[in-house]
XYZ file of C-alpha atoms in Angstrom:
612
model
C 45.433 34.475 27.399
C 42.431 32.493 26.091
C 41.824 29.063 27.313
C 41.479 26.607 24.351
C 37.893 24.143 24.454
C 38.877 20.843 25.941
C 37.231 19.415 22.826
C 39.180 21.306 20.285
C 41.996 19.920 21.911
C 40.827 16.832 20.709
C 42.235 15.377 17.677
C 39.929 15.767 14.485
C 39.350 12.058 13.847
C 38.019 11.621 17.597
C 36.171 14.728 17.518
C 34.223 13.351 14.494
C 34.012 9.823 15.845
C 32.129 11.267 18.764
C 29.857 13.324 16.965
C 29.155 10.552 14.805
C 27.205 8.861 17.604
C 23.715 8.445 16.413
C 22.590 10.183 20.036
C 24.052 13.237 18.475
C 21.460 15.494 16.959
C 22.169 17.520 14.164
C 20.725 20.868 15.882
C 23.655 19.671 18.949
C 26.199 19.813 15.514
C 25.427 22.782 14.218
C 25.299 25.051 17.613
C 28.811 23.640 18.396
C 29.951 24.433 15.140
C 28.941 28.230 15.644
C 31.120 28.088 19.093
C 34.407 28.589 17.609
C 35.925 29.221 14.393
C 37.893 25.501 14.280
C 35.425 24.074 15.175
C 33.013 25.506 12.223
C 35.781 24.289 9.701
C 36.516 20.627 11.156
C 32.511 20.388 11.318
C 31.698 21.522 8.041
C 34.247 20.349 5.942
C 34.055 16.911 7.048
C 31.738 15.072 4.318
C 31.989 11.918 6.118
C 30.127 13.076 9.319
C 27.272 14.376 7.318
C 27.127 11.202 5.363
C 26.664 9.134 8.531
C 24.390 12.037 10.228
C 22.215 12.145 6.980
C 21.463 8.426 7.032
C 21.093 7.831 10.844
C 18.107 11.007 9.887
C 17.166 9.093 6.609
C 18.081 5.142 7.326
C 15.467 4.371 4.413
C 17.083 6.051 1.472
C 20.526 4.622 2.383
C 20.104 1.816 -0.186
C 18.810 4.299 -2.833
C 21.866 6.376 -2.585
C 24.552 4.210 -2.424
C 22.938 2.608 -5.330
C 23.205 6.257 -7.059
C 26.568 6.605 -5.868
C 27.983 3.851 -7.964
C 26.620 5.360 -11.256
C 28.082 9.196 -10.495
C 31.576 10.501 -11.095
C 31.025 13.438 -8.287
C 31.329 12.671 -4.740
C 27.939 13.905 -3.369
C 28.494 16.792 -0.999
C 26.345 15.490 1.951
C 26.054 18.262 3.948
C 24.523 20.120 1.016
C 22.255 16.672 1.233
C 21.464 17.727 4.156
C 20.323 21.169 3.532
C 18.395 20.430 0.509
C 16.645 18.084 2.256
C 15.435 20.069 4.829
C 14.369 22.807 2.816
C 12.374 19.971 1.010
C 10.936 18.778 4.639
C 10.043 22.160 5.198
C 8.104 22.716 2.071
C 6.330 19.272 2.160
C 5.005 20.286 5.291
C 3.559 23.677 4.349
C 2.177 22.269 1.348
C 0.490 19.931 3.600
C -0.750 22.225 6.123
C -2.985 24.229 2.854
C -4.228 20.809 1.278
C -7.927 20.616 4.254
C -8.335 24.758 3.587
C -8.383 23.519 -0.371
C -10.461 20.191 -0.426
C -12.341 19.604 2.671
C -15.434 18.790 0.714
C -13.441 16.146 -1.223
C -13.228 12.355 -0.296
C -10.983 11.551 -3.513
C -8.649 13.834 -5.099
C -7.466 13.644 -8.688
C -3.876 13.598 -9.916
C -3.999 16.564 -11.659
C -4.480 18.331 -7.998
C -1.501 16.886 -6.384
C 0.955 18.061 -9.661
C 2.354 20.831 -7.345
C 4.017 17.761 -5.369
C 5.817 17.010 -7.861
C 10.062 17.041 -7.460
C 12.024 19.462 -9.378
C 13.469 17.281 -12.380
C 17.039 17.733 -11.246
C 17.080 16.053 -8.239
C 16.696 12.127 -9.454
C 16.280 10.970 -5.217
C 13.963 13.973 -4.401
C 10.645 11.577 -5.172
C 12.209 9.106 -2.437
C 12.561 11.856 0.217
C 9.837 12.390 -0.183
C 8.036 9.639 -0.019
C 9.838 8.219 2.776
C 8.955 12.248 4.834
C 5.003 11.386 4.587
C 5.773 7.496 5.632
C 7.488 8.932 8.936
C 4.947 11.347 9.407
C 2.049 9.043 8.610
C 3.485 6.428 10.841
C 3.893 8.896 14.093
C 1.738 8.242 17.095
C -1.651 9.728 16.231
C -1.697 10.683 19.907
C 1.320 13.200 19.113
C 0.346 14.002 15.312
C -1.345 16.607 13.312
C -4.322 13.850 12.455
C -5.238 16.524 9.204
C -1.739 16.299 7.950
C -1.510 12.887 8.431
C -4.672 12.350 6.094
C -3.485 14.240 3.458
C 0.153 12.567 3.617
C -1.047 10.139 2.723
C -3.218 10.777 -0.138
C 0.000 12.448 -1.559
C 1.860 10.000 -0.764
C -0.217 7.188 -2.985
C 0.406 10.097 -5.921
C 3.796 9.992 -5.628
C 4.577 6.116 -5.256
C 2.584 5.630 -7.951
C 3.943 7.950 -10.257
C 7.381 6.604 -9.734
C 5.965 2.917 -10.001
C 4.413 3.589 -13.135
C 7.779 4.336 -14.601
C 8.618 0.636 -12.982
C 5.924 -0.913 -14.299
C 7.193 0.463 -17.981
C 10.413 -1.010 -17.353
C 9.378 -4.287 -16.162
C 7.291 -4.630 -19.724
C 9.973 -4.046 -21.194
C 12.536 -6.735 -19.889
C 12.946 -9.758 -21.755
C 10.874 -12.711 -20.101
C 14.293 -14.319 -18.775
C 14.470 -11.341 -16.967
C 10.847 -10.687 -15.693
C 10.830 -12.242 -11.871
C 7.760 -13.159 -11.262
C 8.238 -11.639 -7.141
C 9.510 -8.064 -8.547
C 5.969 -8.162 -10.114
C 4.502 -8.880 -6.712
C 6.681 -6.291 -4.839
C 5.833 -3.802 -7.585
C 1.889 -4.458 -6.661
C 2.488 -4.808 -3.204
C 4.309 -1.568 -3.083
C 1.033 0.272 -5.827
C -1.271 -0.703 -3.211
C 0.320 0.105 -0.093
C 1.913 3.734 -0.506
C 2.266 3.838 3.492
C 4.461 1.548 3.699
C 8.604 0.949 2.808
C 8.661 -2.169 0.817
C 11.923 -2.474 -0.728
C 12.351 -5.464 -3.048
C 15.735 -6.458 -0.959
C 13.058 -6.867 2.040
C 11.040 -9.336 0.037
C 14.092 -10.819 -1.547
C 15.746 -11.701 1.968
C 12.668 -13.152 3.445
C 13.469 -15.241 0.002
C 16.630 -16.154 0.572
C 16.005 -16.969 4.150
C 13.569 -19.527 3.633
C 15.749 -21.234 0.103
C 18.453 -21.199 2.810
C 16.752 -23.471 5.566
C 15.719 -26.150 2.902
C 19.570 -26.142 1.949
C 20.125 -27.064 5.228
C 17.277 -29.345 5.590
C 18.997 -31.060 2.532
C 22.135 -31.572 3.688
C 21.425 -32.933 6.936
C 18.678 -35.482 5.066
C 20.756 -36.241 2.079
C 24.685 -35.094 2.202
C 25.398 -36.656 -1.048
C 22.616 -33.963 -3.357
C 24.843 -32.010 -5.808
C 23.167 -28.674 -4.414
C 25.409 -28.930 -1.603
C 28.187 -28.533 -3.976
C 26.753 -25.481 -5.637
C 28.848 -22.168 -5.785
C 27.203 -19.200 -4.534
C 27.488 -17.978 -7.984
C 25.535 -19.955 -9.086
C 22.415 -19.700 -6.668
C 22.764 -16.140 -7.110
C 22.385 -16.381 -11.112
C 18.981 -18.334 -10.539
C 17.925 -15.733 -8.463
C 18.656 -13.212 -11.021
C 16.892 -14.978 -13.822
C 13.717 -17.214 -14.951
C 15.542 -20.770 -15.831
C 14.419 -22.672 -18.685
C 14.774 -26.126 -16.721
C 15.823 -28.224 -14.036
C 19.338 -27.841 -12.863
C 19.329 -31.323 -11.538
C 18.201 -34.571 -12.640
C 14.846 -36.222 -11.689
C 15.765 -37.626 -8.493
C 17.945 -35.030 -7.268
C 14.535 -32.127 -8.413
C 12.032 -34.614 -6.328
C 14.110 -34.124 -3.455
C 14.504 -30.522 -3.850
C 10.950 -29.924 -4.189
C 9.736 -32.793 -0.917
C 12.083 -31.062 0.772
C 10.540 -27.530 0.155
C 7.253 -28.777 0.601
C 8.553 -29.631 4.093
C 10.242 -26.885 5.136
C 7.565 -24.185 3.570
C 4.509 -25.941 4.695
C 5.134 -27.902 7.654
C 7.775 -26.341 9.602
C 7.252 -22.501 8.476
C 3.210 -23.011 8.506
C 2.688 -21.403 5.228
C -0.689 -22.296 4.513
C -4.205 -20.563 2.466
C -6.532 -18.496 4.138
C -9.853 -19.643 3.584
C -10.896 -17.434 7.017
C -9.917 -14.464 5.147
C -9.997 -14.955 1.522
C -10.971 -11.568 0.413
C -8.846 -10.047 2.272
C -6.560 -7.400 0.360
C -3.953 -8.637 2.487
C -3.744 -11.846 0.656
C -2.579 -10.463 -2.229
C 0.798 -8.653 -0.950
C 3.765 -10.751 -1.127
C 5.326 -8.524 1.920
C 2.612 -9.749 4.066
C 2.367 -13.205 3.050
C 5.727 -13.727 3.880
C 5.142 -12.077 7.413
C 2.031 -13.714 8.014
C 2.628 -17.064 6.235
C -0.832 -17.528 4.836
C -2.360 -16.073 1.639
C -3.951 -17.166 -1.149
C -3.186 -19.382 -3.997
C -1.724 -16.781 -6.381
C 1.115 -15.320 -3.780
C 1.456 -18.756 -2.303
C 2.448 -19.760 -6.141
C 4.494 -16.668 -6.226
C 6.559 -17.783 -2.994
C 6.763 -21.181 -4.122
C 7.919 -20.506 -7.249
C 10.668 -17.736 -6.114
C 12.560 -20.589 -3.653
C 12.104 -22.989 -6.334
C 14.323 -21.200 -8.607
C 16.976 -20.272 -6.141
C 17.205 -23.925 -5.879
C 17.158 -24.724 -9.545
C 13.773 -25.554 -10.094
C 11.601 -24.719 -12.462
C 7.894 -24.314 -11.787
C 5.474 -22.905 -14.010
C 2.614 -20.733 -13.256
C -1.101 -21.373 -14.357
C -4.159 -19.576 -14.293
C -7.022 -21.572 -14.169
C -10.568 -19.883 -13.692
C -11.137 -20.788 -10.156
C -7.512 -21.701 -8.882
C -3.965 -20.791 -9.415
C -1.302 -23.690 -9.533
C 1.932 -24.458 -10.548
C 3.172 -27.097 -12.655
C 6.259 -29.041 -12.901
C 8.080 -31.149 -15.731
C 10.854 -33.259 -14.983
C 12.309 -31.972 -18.230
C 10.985 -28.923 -20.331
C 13.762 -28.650 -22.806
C 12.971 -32.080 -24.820
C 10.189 -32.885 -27.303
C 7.288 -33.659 -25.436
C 5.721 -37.403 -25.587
C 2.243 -38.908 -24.673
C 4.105 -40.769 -21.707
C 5.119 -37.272 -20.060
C 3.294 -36.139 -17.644
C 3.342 -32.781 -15.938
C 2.442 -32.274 -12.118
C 0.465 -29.631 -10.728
C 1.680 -28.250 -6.966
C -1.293 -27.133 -4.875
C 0.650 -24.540 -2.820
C -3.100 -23.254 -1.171
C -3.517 -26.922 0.621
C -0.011 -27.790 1.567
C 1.658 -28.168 -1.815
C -0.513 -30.803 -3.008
C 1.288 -32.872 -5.266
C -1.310 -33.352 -8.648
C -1.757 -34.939 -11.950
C -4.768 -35.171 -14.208
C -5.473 -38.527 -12.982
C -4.883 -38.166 -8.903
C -7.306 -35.193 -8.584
C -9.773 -35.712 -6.178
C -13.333 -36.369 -7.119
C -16.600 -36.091 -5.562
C -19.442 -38.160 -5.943
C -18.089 -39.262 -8.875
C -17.467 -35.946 -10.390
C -13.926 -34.630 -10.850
C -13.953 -30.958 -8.957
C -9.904 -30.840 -10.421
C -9.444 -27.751 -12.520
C -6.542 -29.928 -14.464
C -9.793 -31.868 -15.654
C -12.354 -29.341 -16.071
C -10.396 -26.620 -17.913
C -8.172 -27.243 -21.001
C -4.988 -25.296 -19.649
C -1.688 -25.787 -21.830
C -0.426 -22.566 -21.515
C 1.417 -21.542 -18.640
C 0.959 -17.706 -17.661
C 3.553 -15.041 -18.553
C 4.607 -12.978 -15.456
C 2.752 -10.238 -17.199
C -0.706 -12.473 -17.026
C 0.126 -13.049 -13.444
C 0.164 -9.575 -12.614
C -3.376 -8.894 -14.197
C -4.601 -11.457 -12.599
C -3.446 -10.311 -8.969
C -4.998 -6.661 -10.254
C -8.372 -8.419 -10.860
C -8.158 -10.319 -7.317
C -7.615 -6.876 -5.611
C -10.716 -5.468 -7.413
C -12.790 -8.010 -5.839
C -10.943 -7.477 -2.593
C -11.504 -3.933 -2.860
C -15.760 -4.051 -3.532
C -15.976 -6.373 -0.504
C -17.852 -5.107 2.322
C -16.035 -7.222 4.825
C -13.365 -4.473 5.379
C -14.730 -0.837 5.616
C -11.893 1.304 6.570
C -10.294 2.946 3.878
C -12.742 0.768 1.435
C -12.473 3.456 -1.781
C -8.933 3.980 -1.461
C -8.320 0.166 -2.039
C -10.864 0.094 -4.467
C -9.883 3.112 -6.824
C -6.362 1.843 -6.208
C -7.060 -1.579 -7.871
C -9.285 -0.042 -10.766
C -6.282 2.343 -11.194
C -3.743 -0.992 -11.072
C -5.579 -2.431 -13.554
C -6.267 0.113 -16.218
C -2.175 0.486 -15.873
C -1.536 -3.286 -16.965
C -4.786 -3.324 -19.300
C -4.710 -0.126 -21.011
C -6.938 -0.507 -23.320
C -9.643 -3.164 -21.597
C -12.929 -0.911 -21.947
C -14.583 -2.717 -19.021
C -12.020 -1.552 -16.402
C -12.323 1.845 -18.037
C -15.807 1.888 -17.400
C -15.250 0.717 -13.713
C -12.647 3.546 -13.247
C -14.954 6.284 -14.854
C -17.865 5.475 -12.803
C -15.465 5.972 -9.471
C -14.381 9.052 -10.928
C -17.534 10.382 -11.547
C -18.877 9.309 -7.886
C -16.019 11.209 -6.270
C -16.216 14.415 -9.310
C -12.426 13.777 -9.940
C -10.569 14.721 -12.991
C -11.322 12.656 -16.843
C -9.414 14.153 -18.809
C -6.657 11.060 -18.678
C -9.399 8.746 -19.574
C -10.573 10.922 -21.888
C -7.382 10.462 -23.939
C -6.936 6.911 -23.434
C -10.786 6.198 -24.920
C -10.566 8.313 -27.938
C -7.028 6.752 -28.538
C -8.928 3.394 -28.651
C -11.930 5.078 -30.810
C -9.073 6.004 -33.173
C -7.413 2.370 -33.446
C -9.140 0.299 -36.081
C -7.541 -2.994 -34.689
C -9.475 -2.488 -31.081
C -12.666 -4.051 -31.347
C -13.814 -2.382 -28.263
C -14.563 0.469 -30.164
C -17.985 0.778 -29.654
C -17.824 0.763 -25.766
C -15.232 3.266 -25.573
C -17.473 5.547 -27.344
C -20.584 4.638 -25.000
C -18.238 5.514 -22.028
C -17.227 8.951 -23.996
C -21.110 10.044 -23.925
C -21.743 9.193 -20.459
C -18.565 11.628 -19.722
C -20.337 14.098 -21.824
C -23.414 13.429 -20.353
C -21.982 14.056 -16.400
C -19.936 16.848 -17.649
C -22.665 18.703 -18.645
C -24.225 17.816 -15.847
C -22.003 18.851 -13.076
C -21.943 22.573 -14.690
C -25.678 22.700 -13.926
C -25.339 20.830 -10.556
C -22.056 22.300 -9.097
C -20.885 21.040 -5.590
C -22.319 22.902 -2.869
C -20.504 24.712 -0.317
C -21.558 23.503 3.804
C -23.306 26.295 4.695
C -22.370 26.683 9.529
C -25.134 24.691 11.218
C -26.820 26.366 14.033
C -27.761 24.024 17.028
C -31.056 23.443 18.801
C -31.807 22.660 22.300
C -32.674 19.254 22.206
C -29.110 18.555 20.844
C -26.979 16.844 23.522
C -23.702 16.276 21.931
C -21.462 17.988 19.843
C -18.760 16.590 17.065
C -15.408 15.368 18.152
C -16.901 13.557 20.985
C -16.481 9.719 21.403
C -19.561 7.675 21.964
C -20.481 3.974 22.278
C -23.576 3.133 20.868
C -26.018 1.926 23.891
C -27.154 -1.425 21.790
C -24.573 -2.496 19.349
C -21.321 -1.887 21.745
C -19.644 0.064 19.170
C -17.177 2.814 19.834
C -17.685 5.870 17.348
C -16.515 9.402 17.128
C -19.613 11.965 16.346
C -18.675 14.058 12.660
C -21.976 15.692 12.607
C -25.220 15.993 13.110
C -29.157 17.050 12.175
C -31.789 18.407 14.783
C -33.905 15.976 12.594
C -33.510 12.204 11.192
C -32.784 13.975 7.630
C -32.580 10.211 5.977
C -35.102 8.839 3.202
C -38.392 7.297 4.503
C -37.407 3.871 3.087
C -34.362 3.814 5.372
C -36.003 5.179 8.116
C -38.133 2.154 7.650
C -35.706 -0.536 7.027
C -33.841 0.267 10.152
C -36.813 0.931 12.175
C -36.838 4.484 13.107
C -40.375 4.447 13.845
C -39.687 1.876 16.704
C -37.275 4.669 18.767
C -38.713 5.901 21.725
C -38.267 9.070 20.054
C -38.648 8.230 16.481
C -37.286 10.212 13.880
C -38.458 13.650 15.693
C -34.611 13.275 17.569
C -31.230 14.665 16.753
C -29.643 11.952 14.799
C -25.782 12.060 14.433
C -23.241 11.208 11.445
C -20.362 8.975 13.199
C -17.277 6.848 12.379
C -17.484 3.623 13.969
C -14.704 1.805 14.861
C -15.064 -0.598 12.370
C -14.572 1.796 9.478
C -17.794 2.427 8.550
C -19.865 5.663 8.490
C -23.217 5.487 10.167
C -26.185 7.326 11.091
C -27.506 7.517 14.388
C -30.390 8.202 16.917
C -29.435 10.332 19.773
C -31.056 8.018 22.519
C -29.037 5.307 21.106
C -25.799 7.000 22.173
C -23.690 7.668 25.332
C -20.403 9.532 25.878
C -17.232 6.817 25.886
C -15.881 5.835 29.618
C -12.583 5.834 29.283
C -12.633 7.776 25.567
C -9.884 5.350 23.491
C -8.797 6.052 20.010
C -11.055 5.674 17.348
C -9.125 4.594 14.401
C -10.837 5.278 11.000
C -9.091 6.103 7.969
C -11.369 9.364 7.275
C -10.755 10.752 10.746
C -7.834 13.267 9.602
C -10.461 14.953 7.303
C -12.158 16.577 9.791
C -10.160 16.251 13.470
C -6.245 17.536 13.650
C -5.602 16.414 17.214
C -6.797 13.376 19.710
C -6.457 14.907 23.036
C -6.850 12.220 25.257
C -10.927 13.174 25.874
C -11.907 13.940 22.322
C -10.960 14.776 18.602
C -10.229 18.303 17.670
C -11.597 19.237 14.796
C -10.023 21.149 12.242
C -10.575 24.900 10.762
C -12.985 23.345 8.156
C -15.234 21.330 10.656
C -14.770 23.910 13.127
C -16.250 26.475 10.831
C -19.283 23.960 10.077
C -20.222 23.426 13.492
C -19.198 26.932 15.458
C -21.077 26.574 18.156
C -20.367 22.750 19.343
C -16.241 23.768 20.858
C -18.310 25.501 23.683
C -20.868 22.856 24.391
C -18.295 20.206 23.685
C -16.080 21.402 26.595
C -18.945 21.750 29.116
C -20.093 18.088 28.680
C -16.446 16.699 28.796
C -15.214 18.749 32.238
C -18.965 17.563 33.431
C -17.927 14.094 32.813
C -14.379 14.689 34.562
């Protein structure tokens, strides 16, 4: 007689309870599944386990689906879920592993050759697998990670957020202005410029919330008696939803609301501007001004004027030329007089309350933008995006942050040709990048002789100037093509070999070596400027290509260099190009680098178990 399993013994409802338990694997699922015949049914058949298995694998896409869920008439068969999305984890990750053999020689790739990411039209949640597959593996420890794949995740990654956001951004056009929240256009460009990264707009919403909730309670313990501690939930939740077309209280009660969120944002949550930083990118993402509580005066606005309206307040957004403020009416809804007077909130020094006659003045001279520029008009959520677009342009051509410097930068151009079509000067920015990095024109292409076409565009005339210059590179690059790296052969005055991590013996600097010449191979003038000629041994040296630390790429003297005690991670954004591995001593590099430089593994491992 066979002896039954002391877990099929078990009832079915505690049998899936246990397996439920989120230190449960599915691999540990499926082998006990194939130990018995009961077993394999109960497992199986039981949708509800592979719901909760699928989501404790994929916590990320829970919202998504259940979202999904409440629009579809068929129960979703997860542990089909499941299955599919493996097979699509599995593909990703070959697809991945061809991308360095394909464009090595490549910093930028275009669109058109990432189109074989796309996902398969019948599966609406396949672009948010996955997405949210290359976040995970992006975001693994590069100490345990394929560095290559990583690189190119990511680079896929940005094409497939920003397809899907595109689609957004259409939407969001689209919406009436009652319905156009002005912080689902910042998520949207937070999320366009950092593809890495899961941004949902609940996260941003919640941080929201959070802070309207604190200056509810600030109110009621400072005035009891305010008719917003009376409000329904309802209610709140309806000014969330929606721009509102005026204050939901009377004078008094709006002063209070807004001194009180002056107090609670500024003083007792810090928010503040960063003039330390004020180029930063960073400043321009409502996810991480919330986090960090400092930005500039755009987002600041943007935060301000989210809380507002959860607490019935209306505050309008204007764009001057140098500054972004808000204003505030007491009423907006009645026939305007000379005695009204609208007040301007300063949110980038402390919410600054403003009129045209309390601005400050220096010497005399009013330095107020209320004065100096004519502004009635206050700035469509639309207008508020562009001008966040333009900031991260800036951002993105400043020198002050070098890692990943024309990612940000083609990422902005590409932001703002998307919510200014048809603005020839952007065009012209974006062309010039594409040309720079050879990529793809045919998209532009179409967009400038659609504006050639239009009689009502009077930028005519520049979209055909930009058309020749495409002509003129095109023809170009068929006489010039790209040239293939032909393997470098070392000489015996070369010390090091790539993949090695170096400080630099004058300027402290941590760098990992990427390649190098027997010979300074740079221009005379450079040679000169950085004083070549001064080196011990001049320019007759090995010199080495290297990523520094700081994200730059640099060229270097050999004397000026000396192997890393203890080698540390280098992090630069290009690393993944050429290295697949950090091994604790050195970079790997990959089958494309390796091929380059064939004979630096041997030399390489001497000089590191020398230094052991």
């Amino acid at each position: 007689m066979v002896s039954k399993s002391p877990i099929t013994s078990l009832p079915a409802e505690v049998i899936e309870y246990l397996l439920e338990d989120d230190q449960v694997e599915m691999t540990d699922i499926i082998n006990l599944a194939l130990t018995c015949r009961q077993l394999y049914m109960l497992i199986t058949g039981s949708n509800k386990l592979w719901r909760e298995k699928f989501f404790q694998r994929w916590p990320y896409l829970k919202e998504l689906y259940e979202a999904n869920e409440k629009t579809k008439t068929v129960v979703t068969n997860w542990l089909d879920e499941v299955k599919k999305s493996l097979m699509y984890r599995k593909k990703l990750r070959h697809q991945l592993s061809l991308m360095s053999a394909k464009y090595y020689e490549r910093q930028e790739l275009s669109n058109s050759d990432l189109k074989e990411f796309d996902p398969p039209a019948t599966c609406s949640l396949a672009c948010h697998f996955q997405i949210d597959e290359l976040i995970t593996l992006i975001h693994s420890p590069a100490k345990e990670s394929n560095l290559t794949h990583q690189y190119y995740a990511y680079k896929v990654v940005r094409y497939l957020r920003q397809n899907y956001l595109k689609e957004e951004w259409r939407a969001y056009v689209n919406l009436p202005p009652v319905e156009q929240i002005l912080e689902q256009g910042a998520v949207f460009v937070a999320q366009w410029s950092q593809p890495e990264l899961r941004i949902p707009y609940s996260y941003v919403s919640s941080m929201l919330d959070n802070i309207a909730d604190q200056i509810k309670e600030y109110l009621r313990d400072q005035n009891p008696s305010h008719p917003i501690c009376s409000t329904s939930k309802e209610q709140f939740e309806l000014w969330k939803r929606t721009n509102i077309d005026d204050n939901q209280w009377g004078s008094t009660e709006t002063r209070q609301v807004i001194a009180a969120l002056c107090e609670v944002m500024f003083r007792r949550l810090g928010f503040h501007g960063n003039s330390e930083m004020f180029y930063s990118s960073e400043n321009s993402f409502i996810n991480r001004v919330l986090e960090s509580r400092h930005g500039i005066p755009i987002t600041l606005a943007i935060v301000f004027e989210s809380v507002a309206r959860r607490l019935g307040v209306r505050c309008e957004p204007v764009s001057f030329p140098a500054h972004f403020l808000l204003r505030w009416k007491e009423k907006y809804n009645t026939p305007e007089s000379e005695d009204d007077e609208s007040f301007y909130i300063d949110v980038f020094n402390g919410g600054q309350l403003l009129t045209k006659s309390s601005c400050p003045r220096v010497g005399g001279v009013s330095r107020c933008p209320i004065q100096r520029y004519n502004v009635h008009n206050s700035a469509t959520a639309i207008e508020v995006i562009e001008r966040m677009a333009s900031n991260l342009e800036v951002a993105g051509r400043q020198r002050t942050q070098l890692n990943g410097r024309a990612a940000r930068l083609r990422s902005a151009l590409e932001l703002l040709h998307l919510v200014q079509p048809y603005d020839t000067t952007t065009i012209s920015h974006l062309t010039r990048f594409y040309m720079l990095h050879r990529m793809d024109l045919s998209g532009i292409v179409s967009t400038l002789n659609a504006i050639d076409q239009d009689l009502k565009i009077e930028s005519r005339g520049q979209a055909r100037y930009i058309l020749t210059m495409i002509g003129d590179f095109e023809r170009y690059i068929k006489v010039v093509p790209e040239e293939e790296t032909p393997p470098k052969k070392r000489v015996p005055e070369l010390k090091y070999a790539i993949g090695m991590i170096m400080r630099h013996r004058t300027s402290d600097y941590m760098c990992v070596i990427t390649g190098w010449d027997p010979h300074c191979a740079a221009p005379t003038e450079w040679m000169t400027e950085m004083g070549v000629g001064e080196l011990s041994g001049g320019s007759n040296q090995p010199f080495y290509d290297v990523f520094a630390e700081d994200g730059s790429l640099r060229y270097t003297a050999q004397e000026n260099l000396t192997p890393a005690s203890p080698a540390e991670l280098v992090h630069h954004y290009e690393m993944g190009r050429y290295f697949c591995k950090f091994n604790g001593t050195h970079y790997v590099p990959n089958a494309e680098k390796s091929r380059e430089y064939p004979e630096d593994e041997e030399v390489r491992e001497r000089l590191l178990s020398s230094h052991v």
